Short mmCIF file of C-alpha atoms and ligand atoms in Angstrom, two decimals:
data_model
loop_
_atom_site.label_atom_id
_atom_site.label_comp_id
_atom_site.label_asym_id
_atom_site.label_seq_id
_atom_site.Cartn_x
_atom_site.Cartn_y
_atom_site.Cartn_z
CA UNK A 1 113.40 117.51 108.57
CA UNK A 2 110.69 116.13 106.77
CA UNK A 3 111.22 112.79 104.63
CA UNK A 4 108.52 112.75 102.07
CA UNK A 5 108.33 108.50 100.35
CA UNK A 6 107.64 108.27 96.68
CA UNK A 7 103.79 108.56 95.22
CA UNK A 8 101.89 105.01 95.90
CA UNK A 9 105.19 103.56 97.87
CA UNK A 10 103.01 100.29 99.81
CA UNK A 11 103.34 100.34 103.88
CA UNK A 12 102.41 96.81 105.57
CA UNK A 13 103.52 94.19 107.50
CA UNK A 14 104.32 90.86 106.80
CA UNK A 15 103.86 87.64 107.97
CA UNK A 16 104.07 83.71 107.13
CA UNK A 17 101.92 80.56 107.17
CA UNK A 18 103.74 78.53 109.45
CA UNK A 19 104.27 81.08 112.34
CA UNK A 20 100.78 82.58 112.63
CA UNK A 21 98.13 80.31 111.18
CA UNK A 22 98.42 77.72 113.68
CA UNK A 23 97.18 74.13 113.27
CA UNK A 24 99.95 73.12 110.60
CA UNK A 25 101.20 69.37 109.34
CA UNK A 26 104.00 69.89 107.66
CA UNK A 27 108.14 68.86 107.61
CA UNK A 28 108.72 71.68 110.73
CA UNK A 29 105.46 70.45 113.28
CA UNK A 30 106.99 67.04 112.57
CA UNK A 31 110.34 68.19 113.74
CA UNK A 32 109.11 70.31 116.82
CA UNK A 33 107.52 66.85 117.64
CA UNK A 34 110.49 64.48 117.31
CA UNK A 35 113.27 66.75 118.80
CA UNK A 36 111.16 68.42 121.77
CA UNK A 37 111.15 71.74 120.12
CA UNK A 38 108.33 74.38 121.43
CA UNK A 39 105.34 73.67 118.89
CA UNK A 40 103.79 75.64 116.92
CA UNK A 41 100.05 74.35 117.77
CA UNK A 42 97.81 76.94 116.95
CA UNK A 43 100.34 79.83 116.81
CA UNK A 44 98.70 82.89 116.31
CA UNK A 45 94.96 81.21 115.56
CA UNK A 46 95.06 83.66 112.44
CA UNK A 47 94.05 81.22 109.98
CA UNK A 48 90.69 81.51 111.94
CA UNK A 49 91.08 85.37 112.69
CA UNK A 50 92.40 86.54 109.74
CA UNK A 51 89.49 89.37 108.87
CA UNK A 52 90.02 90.57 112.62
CA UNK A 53 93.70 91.04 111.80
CA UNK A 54 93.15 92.98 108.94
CA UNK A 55 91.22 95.13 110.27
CA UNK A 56 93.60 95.88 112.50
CA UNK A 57 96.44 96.55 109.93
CA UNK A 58 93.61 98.61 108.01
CA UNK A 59 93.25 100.46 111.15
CA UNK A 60 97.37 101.27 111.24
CA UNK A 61 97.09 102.63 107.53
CA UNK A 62 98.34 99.73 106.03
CA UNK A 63 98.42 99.92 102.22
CA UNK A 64 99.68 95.90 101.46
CA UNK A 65 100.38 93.11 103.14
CA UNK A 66 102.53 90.16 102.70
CA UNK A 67 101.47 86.96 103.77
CA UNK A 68 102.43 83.14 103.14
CA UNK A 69 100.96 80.13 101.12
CA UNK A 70 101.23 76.78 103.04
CA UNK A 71 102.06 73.96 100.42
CA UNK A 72 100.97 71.30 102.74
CA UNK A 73 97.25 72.74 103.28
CA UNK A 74 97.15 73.17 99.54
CA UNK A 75 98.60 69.11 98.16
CA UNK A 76 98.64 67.46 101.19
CA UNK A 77 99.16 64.27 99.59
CA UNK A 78 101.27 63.93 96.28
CA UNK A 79 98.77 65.01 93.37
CA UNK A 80 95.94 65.62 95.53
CA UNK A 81 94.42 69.55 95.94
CA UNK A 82 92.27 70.57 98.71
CA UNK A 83 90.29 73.12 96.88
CA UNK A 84 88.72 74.15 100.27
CA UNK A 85 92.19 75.87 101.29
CA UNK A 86 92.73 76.85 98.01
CA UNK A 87 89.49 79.05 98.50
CA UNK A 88 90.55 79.80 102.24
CA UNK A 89 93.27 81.90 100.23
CA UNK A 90 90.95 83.02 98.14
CA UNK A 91 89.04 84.38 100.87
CA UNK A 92 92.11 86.06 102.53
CA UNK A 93 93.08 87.73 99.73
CA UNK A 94 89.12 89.45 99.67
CA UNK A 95 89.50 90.17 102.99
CA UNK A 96 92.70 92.25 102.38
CA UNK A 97 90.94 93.57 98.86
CA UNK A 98 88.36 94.53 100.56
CA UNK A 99 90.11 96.78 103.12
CA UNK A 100 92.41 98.13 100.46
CA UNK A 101 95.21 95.84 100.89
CA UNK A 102 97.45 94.97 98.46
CA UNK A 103 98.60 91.45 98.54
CA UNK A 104 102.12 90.21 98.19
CA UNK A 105 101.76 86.18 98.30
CA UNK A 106 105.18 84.32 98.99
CA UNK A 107 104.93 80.69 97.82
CA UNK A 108 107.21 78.78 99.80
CA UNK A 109 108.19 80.02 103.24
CA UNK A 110 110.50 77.08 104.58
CA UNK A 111 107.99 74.42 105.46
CA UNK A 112 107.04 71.22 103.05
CA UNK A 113 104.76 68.74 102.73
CA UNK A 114 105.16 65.96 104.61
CA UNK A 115 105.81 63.91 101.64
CA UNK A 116 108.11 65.77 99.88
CA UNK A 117 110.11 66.01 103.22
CA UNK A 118 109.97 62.23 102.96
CA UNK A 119 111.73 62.24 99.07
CA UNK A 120 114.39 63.92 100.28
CA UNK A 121 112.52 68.06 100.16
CA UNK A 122 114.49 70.11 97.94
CA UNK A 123 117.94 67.69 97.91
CA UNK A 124 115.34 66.14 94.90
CA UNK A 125 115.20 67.41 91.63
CA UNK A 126 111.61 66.00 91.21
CA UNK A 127 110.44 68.56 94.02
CA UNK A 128 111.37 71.21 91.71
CA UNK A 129 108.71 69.49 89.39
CA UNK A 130 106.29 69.29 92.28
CA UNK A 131 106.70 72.74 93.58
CA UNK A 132 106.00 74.28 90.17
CA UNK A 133 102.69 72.58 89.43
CA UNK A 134 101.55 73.60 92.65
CA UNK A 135 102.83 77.22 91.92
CA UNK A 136 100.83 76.94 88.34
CA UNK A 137 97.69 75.66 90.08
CA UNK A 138 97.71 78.26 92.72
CA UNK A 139 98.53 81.33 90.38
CA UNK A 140 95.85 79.91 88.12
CA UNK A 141 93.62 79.49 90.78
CA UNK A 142 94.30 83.32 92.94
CA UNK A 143 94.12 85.43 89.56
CA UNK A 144 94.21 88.55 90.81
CA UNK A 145 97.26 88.61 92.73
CA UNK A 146 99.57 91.03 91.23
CA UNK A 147 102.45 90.46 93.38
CA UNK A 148 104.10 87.27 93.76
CA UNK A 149 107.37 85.87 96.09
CA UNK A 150 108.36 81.48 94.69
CA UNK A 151 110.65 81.63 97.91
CA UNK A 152 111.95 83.02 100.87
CA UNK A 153 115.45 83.74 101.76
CA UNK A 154 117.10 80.47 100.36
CA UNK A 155 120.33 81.31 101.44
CA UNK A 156 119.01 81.51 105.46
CA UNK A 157 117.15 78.65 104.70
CA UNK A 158 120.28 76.45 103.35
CA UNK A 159 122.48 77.79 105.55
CA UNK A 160 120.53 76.38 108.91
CA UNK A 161 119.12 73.18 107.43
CA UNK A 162 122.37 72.30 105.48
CA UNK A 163 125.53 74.08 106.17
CA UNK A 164 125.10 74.46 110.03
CA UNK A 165 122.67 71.51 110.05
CA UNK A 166 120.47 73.41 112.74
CA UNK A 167 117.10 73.20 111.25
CA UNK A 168 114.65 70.32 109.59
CA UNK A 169 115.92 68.45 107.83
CA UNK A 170 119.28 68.81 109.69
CA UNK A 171 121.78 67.31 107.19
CA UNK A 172 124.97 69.37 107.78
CA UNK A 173 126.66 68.46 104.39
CA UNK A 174 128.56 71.41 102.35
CA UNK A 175 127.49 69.24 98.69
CA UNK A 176 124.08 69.13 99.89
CA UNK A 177 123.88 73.06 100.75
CA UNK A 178 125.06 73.39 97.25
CA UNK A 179 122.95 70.93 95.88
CA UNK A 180 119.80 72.73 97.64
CA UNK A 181 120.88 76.01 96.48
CA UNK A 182 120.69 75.45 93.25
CA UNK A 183 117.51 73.14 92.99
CA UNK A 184 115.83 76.32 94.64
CA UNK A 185 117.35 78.75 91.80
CA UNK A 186 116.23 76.18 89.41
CA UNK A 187 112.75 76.19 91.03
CA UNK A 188 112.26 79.81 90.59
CA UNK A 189 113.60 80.14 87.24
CA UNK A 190 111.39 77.04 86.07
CA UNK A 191 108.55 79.13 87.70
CA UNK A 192 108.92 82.12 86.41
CA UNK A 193 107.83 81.37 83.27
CA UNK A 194 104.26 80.43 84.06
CA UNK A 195 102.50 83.48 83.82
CA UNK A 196 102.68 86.14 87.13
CA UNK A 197 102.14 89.49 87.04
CA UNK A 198 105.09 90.66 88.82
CA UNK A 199 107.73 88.02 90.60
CA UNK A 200 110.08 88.02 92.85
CA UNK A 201 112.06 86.42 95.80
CA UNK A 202 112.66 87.98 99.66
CA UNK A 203 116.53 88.23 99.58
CA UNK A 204 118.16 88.25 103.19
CA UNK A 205 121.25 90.47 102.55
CA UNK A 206 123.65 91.53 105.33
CA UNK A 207 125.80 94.98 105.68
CA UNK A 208 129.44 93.81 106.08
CA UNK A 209 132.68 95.81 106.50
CA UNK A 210 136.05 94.62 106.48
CA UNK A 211 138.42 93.14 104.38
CA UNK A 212 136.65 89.95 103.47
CA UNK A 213 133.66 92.20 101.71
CA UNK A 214 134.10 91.92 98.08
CA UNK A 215 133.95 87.78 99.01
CA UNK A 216 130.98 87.83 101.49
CA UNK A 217 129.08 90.57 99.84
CA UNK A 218 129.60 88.26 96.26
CA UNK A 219 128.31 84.83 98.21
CA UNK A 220 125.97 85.93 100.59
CA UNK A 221 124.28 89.22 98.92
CA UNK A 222 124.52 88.73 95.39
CA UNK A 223 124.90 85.05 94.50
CA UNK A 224 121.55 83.75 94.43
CA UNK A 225 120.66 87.39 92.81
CA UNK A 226 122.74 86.35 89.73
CA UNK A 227 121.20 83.49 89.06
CA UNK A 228 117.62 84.25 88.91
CA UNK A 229 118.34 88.25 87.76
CA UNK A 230 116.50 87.86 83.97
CA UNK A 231 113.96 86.03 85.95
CA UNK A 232 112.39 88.55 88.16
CA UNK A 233 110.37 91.55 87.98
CA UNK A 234 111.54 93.16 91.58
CA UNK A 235 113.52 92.50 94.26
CA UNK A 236 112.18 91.43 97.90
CA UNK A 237 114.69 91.79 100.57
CA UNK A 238 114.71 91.31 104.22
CA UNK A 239 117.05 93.18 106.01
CA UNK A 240 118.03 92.16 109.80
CA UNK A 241 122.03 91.83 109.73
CA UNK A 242 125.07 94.05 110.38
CA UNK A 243 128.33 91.82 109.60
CA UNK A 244 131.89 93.80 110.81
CA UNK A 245 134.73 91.13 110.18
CA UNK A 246 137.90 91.42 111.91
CA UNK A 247 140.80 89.38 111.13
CA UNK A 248 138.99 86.14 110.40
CA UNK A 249 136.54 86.03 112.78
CA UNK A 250 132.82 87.30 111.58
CA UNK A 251 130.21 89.48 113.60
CA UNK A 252 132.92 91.40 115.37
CA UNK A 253 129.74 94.60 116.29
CA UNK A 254 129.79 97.08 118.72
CA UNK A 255 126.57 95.87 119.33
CA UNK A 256 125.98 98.86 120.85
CA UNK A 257 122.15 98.49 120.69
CA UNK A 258 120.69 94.83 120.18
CA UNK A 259 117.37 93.29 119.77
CA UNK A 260 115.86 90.92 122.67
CA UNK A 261 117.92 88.09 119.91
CA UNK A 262 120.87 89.34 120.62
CA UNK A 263 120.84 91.08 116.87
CA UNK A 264 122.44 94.23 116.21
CA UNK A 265 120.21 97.07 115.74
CA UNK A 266 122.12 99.14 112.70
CA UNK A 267 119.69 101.08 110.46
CA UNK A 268 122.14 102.18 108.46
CA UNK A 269 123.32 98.88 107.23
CA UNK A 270 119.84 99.00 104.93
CA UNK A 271 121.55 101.79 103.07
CA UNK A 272 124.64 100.05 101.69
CA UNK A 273 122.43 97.07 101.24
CA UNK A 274 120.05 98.71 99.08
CA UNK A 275 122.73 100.71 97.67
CA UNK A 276 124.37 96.96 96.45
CA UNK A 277 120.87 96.22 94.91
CA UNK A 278 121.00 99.17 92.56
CA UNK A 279 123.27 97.64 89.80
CA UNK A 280 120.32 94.93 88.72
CA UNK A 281 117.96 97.92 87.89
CA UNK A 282 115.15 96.41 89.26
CA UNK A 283 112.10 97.93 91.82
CA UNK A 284 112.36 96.89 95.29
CA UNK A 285 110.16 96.04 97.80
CA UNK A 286 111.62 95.81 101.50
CA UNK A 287 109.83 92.60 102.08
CA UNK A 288 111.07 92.45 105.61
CA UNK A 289 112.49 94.27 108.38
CA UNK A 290 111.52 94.43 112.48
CA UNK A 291 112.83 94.13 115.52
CA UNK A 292 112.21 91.66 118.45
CA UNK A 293 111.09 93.98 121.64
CA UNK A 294 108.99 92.59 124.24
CA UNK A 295 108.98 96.10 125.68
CA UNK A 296 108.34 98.34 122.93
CA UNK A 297 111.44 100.52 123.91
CA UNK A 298 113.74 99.99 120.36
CA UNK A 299 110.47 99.44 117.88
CA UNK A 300 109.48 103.30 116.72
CA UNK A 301 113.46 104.39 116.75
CA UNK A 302 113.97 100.90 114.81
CA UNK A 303 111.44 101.71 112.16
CA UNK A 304 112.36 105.37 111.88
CA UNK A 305 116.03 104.80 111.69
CA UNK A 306 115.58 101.95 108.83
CA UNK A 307 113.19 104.53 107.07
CA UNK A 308 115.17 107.38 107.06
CA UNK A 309 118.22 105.26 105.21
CA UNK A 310 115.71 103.76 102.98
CA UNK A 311 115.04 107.37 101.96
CA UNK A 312 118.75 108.14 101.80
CA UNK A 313 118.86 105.48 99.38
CA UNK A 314 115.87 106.51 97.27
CA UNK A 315 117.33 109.64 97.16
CA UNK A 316 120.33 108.06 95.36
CA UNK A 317 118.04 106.83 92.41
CA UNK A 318 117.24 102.83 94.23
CA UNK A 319 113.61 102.29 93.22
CA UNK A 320 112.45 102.00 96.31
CA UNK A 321 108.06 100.74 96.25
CA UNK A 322 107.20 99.64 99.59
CA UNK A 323 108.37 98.70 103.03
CA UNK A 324 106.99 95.49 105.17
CA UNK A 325 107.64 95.66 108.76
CA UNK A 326 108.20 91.78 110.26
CA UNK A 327 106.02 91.30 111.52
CA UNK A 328 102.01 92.13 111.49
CA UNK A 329 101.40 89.55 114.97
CA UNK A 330 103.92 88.06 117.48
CA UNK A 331 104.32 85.17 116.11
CA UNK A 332 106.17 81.34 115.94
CA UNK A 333 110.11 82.34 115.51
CA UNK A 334 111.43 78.91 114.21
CA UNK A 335 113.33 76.80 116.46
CA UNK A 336 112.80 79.81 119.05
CA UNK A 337 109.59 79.22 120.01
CA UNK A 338 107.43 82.51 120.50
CA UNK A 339 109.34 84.00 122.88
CA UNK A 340 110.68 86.66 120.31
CA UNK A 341 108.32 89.18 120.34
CA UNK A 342 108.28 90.64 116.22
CA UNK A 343 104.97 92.22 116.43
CA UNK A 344 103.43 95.49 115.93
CA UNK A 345 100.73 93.97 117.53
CA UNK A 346 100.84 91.55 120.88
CA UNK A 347 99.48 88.40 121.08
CA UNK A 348 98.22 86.63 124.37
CA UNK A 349 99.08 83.00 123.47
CA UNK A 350 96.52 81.94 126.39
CA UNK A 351 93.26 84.25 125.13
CA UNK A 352 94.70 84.93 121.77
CA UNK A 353 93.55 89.04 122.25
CA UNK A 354 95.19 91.36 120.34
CA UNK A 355 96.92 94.29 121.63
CA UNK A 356 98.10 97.48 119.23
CA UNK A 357 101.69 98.59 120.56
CA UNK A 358 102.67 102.00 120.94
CA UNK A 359 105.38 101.52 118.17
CA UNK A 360 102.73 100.32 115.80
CA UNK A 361 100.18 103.99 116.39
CA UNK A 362 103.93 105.30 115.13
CA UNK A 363 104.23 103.33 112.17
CA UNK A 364 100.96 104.34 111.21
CA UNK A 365 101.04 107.80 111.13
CA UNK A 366 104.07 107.31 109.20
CA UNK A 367 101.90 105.48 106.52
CA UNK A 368 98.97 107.75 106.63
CA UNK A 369 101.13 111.01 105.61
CA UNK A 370 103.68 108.62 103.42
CA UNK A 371 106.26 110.41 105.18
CA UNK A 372 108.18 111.15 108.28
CA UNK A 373 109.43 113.64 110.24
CA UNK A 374 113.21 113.30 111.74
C1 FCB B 401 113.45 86.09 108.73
C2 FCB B 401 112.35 85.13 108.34
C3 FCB B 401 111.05 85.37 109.07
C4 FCB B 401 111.28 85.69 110.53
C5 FCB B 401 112.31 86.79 110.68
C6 FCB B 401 112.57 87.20 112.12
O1 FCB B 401 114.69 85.55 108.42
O2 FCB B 401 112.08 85.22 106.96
O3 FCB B 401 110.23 84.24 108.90
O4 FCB B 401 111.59 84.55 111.22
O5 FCB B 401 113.51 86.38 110.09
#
């Protein structure tokens, strides 16, 4: 069976500042540092190699691409713009223009500035005030981005810094993750209103079954959603997580098929999700969804499997635009380390060389014909 996508639906990748540029200063290279965590260093070196990279997802048929701002390059001191990485951006983005990339530019992708860390990051109201001038300088500054994400997943994001105090800045306080859930809501709303062509945020929403749905599905999926839904021209969401709940315990999978995390592999989970996303009658862009597979064995299925229940779901009137796979490069997974293998493409950490997977030639043909076969 053929599975034909809609006219000008975008095929990329994505990726983010943090995990592939490499030489960072920010609230997370401070953290690697003081608790021993693998650094980040010079990650992927693709602040330097950027053009090469594009090439590369010119050469898969890549259509768009969606790639991360780093706030600390940009003010790295309160009040003070380095209009040298401002035009760096500038630059990227003409590298992707000029292979016929469309750009989707996320603003805030989990790391901070050193001192906004340091006045308590987004437990402060005022950071709300500092994050949206340096949203309105960069949007003033990269006019001809079209597509625009203020923040990734905040609900991930609270979740391991502030409810399971795992991540910088590792305050495990329940008023706190409330506190920074709501500054971020705030932030986006507050930005919204200073002139983008399209906005959005990259939602992480999870497929869950069993009785505690209406309650999870309410917190985790559509929470944040509510909040910021007159705000927002489409959707962004990242899907990764199958959630079966027995009794009271969570995760409860057959895991019949996992990632090299540990993660469930369920394609059809994207489905329901998307399904859930229909009610706020906006487009959506699947702004992330991969698989971590040193060996290349569960990547092409993986992709294929997701795609074919996107489709399902397109079929059922969700306006469905465009699909990022996570992730363009290996890259930096967090307190990981780069062990996770994400990529389409390899990276040797020692040589930095690039290596096209197998998976990736797949992926490809898929976005060449804007279509599949099954
Ligand atoms: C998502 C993050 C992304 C990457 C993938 C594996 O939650 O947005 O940066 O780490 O998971």
């Amino acid at each position: 069976m053929r599975l034909e996508f809609p006219k000008k639906f975008l095929w990329g990748a994505a990726t983010s500042a943090h995990q592939v540029e490499g030489g960072n200063h920010n609230d997370w290279t401070e953290w690697e540092k003081t608790t021993g965590h693998e650094e980040s260093g010079r990650a992927c070196d693709h602040y330097n190699r950027f053009r090469d990279d594009f090439d590369i997802a010119k050469f898969l048929g890549h259509n768009a691409h969606r790639f991360s701002i780093e706030w600390s390059r940009i003010e790295p001191e309160e009040g003070r713009w380095d209009e040298k990485e401002i035009a760096h951006y500038q630059e990227v983005i003409n590298a992707l223009r000029e292979r016929g990339i469309e750009p989707f530019v996320t603003l805030w992708h989990w790391t901070l500035p050193v001192w906004v860390a340091e006045q308590g990051g987004w437990e402060n109201k005022k950071t709300i005030d500092d994050f949206a001038r340096y949203v309105d300088k960069i949007v003033r500054s990269l006019k001809s981005v079209v597509y625009w994400i203020t923040l990734n997943e905040p609900e991930i994001y609270t979740t391991n810094s502030y409810l399971r105090g795992k991540w910088p800045p590792q305050k495990k306080s329940f008023f706190k993750f409330l506190k920074v859930y709501n500054n971020l809501a705030e932030a986006h709303i507050k930005c919204s209103k200073l002139g983008f062509q399209q906005i959005g945020i990259a939602k992480n929403n999870s497929y869950f079954e069993g009785w505690l749905v209406p309650v999870l599905n309410y917190f985790w999926n559509n929470w944040f959603l509510n909040k910021i839904k007159n705000h927002q021209n489409f959707i962004g969401l990242n899907y990764y997580f199958h959630n079966r709940i027995k009794g009271f315990k969570l995760n409860q999978n057959e895991n019949k098929e996992t990632s090299d995390m540990g993660w469930e592999i369920y394609p059809e989970g994207i489905y329901y999700v998307l399904k859930n996303l229909k009610k706020y009658q906006k487009p959506v862009y699947i702004t992330e969804n991969g698989v971590a597979d040193v060996q290349d064995i569960h990547r092409e299925k993986f992709i294929k499997e997701h795609l074919r229940y996107a489709h399902k779901a397109i079929q059922e009137g969700v306006d469905v635009r465009g699909y990022f796979y996570w992730s363009l490069l290996d890259n930096f997974e967090w307190d990981k380390g780069f062990w996770p293998r994400f990529g389409l493409v390899e990276v040797d950490y020692k040589t930095m060389e690039r290596k096209i997977r197998k998976s990736a030639l797949e992926y490809a043909k898929i976005a060449r014909e804007n279509g599949l076969e099954i």
